[in-house]
mmCIF file of C-alpha atoms in Angstrom:
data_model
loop_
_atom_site.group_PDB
_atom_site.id
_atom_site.type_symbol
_atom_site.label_atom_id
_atom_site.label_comp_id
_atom_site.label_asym_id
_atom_site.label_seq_id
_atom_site.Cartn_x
_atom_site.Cartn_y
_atom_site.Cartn_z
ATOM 1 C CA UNK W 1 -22.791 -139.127 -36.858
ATOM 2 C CA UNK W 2 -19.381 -140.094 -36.812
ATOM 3 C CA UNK W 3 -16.690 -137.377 -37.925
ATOM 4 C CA UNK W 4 -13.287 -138.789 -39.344
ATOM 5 C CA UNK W 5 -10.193 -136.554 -38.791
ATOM 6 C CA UNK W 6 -7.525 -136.857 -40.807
ATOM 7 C CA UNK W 7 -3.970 -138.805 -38.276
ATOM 8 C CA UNK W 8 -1.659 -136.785 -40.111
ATOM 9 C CA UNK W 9 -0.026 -133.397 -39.047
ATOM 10 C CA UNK W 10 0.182 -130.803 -41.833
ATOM 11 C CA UNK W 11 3.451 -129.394 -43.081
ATOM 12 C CA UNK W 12 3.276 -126.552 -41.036
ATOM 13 C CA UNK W 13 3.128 -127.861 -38.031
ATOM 14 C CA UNK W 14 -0.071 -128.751 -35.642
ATOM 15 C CA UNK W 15 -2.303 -125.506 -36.812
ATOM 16 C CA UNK W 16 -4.295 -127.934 -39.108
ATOM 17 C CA UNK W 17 -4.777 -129.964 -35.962
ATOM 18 C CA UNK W 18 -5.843 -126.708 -33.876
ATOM 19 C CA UNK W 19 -7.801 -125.710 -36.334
ATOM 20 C CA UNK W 20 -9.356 -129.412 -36.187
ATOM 21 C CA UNK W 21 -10.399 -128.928 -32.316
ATOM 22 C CA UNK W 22 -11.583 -125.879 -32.217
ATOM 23 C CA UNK W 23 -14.278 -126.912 -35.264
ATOM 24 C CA UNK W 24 -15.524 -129.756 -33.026
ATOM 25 C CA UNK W 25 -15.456 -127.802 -30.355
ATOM 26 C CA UNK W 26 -17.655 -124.897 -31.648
ATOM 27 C CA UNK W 27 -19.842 -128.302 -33.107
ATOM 28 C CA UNK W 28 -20.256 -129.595 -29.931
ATOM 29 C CA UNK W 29 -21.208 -126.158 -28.642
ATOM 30 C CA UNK W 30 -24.107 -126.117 -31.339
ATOM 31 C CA UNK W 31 -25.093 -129.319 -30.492
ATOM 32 C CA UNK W 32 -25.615 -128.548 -26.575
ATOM 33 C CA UNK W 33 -27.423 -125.279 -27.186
ATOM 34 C CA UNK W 34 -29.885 -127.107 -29.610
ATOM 35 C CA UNK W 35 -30.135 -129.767 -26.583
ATOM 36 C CA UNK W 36 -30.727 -126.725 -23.868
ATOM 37 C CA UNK W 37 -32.987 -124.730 -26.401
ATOM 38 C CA UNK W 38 -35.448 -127.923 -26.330
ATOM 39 C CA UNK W 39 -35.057 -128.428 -23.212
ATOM 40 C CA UNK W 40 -35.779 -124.608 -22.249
ATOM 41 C CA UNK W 41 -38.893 -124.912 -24.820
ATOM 42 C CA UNK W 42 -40.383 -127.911 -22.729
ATOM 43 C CA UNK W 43 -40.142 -126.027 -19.473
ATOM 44 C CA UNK W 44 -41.107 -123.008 -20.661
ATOM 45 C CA UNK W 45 -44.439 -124.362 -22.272
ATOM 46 C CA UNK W 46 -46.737 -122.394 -25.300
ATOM 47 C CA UNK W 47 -48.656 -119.559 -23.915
ATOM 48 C CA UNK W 48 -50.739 -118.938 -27.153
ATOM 49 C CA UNK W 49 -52.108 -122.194 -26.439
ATOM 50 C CA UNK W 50 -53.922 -120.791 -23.116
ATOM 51 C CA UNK W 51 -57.021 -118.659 -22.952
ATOM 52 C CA UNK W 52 -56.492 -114.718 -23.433
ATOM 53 C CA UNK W 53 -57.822 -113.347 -20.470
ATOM 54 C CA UNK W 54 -56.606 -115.923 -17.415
ATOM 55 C CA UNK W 55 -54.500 -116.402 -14.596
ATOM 56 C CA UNK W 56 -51.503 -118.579 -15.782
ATOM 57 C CA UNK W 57 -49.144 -120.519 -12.718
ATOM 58 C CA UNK W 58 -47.122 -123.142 -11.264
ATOM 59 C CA UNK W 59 -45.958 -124.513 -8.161
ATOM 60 C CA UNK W 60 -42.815 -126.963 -8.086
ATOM 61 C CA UNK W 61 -43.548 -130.361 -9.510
ATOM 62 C CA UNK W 62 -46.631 -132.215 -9.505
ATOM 63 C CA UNK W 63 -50.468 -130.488 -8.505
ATOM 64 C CA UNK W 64 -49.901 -127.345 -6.962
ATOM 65 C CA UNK W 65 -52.630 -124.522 -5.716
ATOM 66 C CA UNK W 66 -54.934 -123.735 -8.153
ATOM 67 C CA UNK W 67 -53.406 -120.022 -10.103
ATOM 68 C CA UNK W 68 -55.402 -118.042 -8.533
ATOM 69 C CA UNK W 69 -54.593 -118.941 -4.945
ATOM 70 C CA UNK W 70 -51.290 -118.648 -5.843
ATOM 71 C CA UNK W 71 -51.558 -114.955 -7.270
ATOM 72 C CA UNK W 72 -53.149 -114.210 -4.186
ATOM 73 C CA UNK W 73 -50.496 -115.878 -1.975
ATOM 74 C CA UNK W 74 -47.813 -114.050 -3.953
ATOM 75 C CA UNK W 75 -49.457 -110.881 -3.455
ATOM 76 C CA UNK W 76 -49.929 -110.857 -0.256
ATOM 77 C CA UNK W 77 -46.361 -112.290 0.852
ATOM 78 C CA UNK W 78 -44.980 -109.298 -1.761
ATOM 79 C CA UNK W 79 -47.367 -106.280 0.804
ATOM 80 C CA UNK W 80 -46.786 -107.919 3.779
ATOM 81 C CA UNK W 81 -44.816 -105.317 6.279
ATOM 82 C CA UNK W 82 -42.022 -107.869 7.267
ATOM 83 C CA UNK W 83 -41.060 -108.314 3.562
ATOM 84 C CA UNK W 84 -38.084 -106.341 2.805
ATOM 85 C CA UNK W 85 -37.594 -104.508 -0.913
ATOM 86 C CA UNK W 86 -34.839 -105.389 -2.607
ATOM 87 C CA UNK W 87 -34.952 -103.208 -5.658
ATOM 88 C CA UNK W 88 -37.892 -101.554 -7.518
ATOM 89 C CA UNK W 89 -37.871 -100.090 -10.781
ATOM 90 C CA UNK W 90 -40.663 -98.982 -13.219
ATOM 91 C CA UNK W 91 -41.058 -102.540 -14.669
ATOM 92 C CA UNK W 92 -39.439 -105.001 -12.104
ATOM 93 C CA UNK W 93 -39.696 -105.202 -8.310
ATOM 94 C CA UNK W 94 -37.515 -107.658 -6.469
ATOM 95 C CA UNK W 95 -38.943 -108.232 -2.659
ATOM 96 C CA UNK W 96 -37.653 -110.765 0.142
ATOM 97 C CA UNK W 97 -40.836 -111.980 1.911
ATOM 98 C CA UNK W 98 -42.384 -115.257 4.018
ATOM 99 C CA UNK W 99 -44.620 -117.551 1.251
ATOM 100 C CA UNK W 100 -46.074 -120.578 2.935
ATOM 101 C CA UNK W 101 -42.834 -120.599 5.503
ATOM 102 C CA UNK W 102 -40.131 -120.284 3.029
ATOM 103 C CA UNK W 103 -37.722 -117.682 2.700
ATOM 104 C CA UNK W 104 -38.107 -116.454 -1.087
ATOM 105 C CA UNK W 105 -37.353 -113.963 -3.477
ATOM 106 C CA UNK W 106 -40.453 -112.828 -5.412
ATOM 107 C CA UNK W 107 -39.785 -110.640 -8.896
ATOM 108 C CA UNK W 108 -42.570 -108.873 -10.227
ATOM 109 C CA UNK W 109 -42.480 -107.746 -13.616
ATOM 110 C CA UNK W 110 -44.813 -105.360 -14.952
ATOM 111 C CA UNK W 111 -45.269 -104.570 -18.759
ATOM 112 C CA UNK W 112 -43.694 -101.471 -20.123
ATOM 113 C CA UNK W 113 -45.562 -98.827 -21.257
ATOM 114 C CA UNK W 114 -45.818 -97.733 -24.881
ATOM 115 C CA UNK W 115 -45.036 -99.768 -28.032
ATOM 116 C CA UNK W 116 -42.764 -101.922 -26.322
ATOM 117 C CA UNK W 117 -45.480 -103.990 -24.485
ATOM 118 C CA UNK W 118 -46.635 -105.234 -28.222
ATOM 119 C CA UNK W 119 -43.325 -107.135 -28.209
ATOM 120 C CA UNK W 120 -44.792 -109.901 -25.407
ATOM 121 C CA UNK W 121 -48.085 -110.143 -28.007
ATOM 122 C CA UNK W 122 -48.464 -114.163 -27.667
ATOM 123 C CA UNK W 123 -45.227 -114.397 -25.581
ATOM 124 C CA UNK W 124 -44.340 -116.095 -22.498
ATOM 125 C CA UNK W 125 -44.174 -113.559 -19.604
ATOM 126 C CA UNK W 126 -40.764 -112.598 -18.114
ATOM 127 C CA UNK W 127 -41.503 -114.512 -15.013
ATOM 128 C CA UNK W 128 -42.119 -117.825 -16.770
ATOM 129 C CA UNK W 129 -38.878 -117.257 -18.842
ATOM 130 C CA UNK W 130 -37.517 -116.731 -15.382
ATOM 131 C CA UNK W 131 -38.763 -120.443 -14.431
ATOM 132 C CA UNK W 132 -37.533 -122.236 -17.290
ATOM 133 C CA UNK W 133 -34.122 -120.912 -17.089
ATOM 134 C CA UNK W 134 -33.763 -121.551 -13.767
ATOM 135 C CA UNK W 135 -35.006 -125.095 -14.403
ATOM 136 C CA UNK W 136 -32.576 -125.382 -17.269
ATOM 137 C CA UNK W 137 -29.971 -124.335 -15.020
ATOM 138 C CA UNK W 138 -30.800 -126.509 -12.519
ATOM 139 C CA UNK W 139 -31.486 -130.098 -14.890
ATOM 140 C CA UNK W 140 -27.591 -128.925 -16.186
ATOM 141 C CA UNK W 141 -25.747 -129.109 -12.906
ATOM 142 C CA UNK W 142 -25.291 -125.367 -12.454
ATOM 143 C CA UNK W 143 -25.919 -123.920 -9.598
ATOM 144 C CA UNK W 144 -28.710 -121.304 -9.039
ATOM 145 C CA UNK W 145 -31.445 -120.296 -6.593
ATOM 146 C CA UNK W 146 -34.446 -123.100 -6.503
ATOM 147 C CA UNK W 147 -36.933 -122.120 -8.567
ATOM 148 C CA UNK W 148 -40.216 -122.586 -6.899
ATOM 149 C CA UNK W 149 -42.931 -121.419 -9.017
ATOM 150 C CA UNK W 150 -44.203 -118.951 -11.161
ATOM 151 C CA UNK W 151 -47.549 -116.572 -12.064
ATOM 152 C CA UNK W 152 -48.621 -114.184 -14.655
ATOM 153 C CA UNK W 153 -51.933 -112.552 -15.696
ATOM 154 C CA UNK W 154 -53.298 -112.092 -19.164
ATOM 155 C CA UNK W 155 -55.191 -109.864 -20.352
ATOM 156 C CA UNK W 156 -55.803 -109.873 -24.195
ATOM 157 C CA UNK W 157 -52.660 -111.973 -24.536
ATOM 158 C CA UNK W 158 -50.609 -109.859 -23.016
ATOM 159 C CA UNK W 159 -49.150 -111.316 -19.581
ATOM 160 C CA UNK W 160 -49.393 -107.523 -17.978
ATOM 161 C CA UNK W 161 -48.228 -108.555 -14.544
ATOM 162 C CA UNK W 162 -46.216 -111.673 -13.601
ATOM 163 C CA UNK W 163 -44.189 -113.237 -10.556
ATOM 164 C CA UNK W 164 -41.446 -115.180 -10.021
ATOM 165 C CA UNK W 165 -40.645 -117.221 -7.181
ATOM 166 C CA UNK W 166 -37.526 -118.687 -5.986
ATOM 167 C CA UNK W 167 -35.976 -119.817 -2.497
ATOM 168 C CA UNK W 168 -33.640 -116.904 -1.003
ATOM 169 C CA UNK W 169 -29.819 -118.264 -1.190
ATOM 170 C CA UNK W 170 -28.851 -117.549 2.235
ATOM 171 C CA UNK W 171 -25.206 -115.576 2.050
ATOM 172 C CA UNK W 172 -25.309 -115.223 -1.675
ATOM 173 C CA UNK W 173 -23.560 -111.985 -2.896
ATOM 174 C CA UNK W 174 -25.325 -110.546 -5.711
ATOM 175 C CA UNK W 175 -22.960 -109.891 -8.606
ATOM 176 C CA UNK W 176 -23.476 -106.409 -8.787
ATOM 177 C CA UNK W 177 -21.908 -106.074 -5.296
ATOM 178 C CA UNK W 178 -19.455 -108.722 -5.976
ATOM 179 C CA UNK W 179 -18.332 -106.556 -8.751
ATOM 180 C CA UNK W 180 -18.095 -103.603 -7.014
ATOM 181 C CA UNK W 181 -15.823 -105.238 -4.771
ATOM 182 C CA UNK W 182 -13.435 -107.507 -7.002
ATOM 183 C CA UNK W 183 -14.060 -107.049 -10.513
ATOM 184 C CA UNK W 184 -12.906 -103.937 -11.053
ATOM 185 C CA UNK W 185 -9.641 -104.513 -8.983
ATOM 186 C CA UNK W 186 -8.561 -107.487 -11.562
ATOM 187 C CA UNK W 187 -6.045 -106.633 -14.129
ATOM 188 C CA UNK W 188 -7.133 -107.429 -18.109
ATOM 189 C CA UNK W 189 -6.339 -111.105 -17.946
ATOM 190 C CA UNK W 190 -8.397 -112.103 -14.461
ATOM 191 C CA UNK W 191 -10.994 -109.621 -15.971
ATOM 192 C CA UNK W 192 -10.811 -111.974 -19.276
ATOM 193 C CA UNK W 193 -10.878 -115.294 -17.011
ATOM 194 C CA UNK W 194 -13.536 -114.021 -15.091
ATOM 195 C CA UNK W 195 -16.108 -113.305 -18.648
ATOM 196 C CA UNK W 196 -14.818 -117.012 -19.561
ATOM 197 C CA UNK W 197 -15.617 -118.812 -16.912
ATOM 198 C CA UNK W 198 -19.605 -116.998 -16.484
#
């Protein structure tokens, strides 16, 4: 629709004006995180709608290998001596390996144990959520590693082990080291320009 705004300036100066902009603003905000939430939704697919006990994938755009081959290309790639471990933690493992001659990052997520895992009941895996982001990211001009695929396996409907793939950024710095380095020597306001602008 079309939203009229009132030409005149209040009596007490332009803070009815100010007041104007930064209600569209916050609109327009609503408006492009119903646009990315759909958008996100599309990529991201319904996993209820898939058997319970299966292997779940995909490769780029367009026919890929079949799931299962790619599971098994994943896993290997992730055990393969050359690959180099990035980080590893009791749920997530982040490796730098060879997959069909491309440099890549795989993440592996693993469910957690206890009552937590019940949360994913019927959910997409955090690999898949991995994928649509990254195409979100991607279809909005931002820039971001290339997703190239994901994998997860379900058992029940729980996905209890899933990968993500994406192409390794050569000279990226992750932000972890970059704020190691920088953040923490930025007074409050670079500090404040810095949480803006992410």
């Amino acid at each position: 629709g079309v939203l009229q705004l009132p030409a005149k300036r209040c009596a007490k100066g332009c803070g009815h004006l100010r007041y104007q902009a930064r209600c569209i603003r916050e609109l327009a905000d609503r408006q492009a995180r119903r646009r990315a939430a759909g958008r996100y939704a599309g990529f991201l697919g319904d996993p209820a709608l898939g058997p319970p006990d299966a292997v779940v994938g995909r490769w780029r755009a367009g026919p890929g290998p079949r799931p299962e081959d790619l599971l098994a290309a994943v896993q290997q790639a992730e055990q393969d001596p050359a690959a180099h471990r990035i980080k590893s933690g009791p749920t997530i493992t982040v490796t730098r390996a060879r997959l069909w001659d491309e440099d890549v990052i795989i993440k592996r997520y693993d469910l957690p144990s206890g009552w937590s895992r019940w949360k994913y009941w019927k959910r997409p895996s955090r690999a898949r959520r991995a994928w649509a982001a990254g195409q979100l990211l991607i279809q909005s001009g931002l820039p971001t590693p290339e997703p190239l695929g994901y994998v997860e396996v379900r058992r029940g409907h729980l996905p209890v082990t899933s990968y993500a793939v994406a192409r390794f950024a050569a000279g990226a710095e992750s932000g972890f080291r970059w704020a190691r380095r920088s953040y923490r020597n930025l007074d409050a306001p670079g500090r404040d320009a810095v949480r803006r602008e992410v």
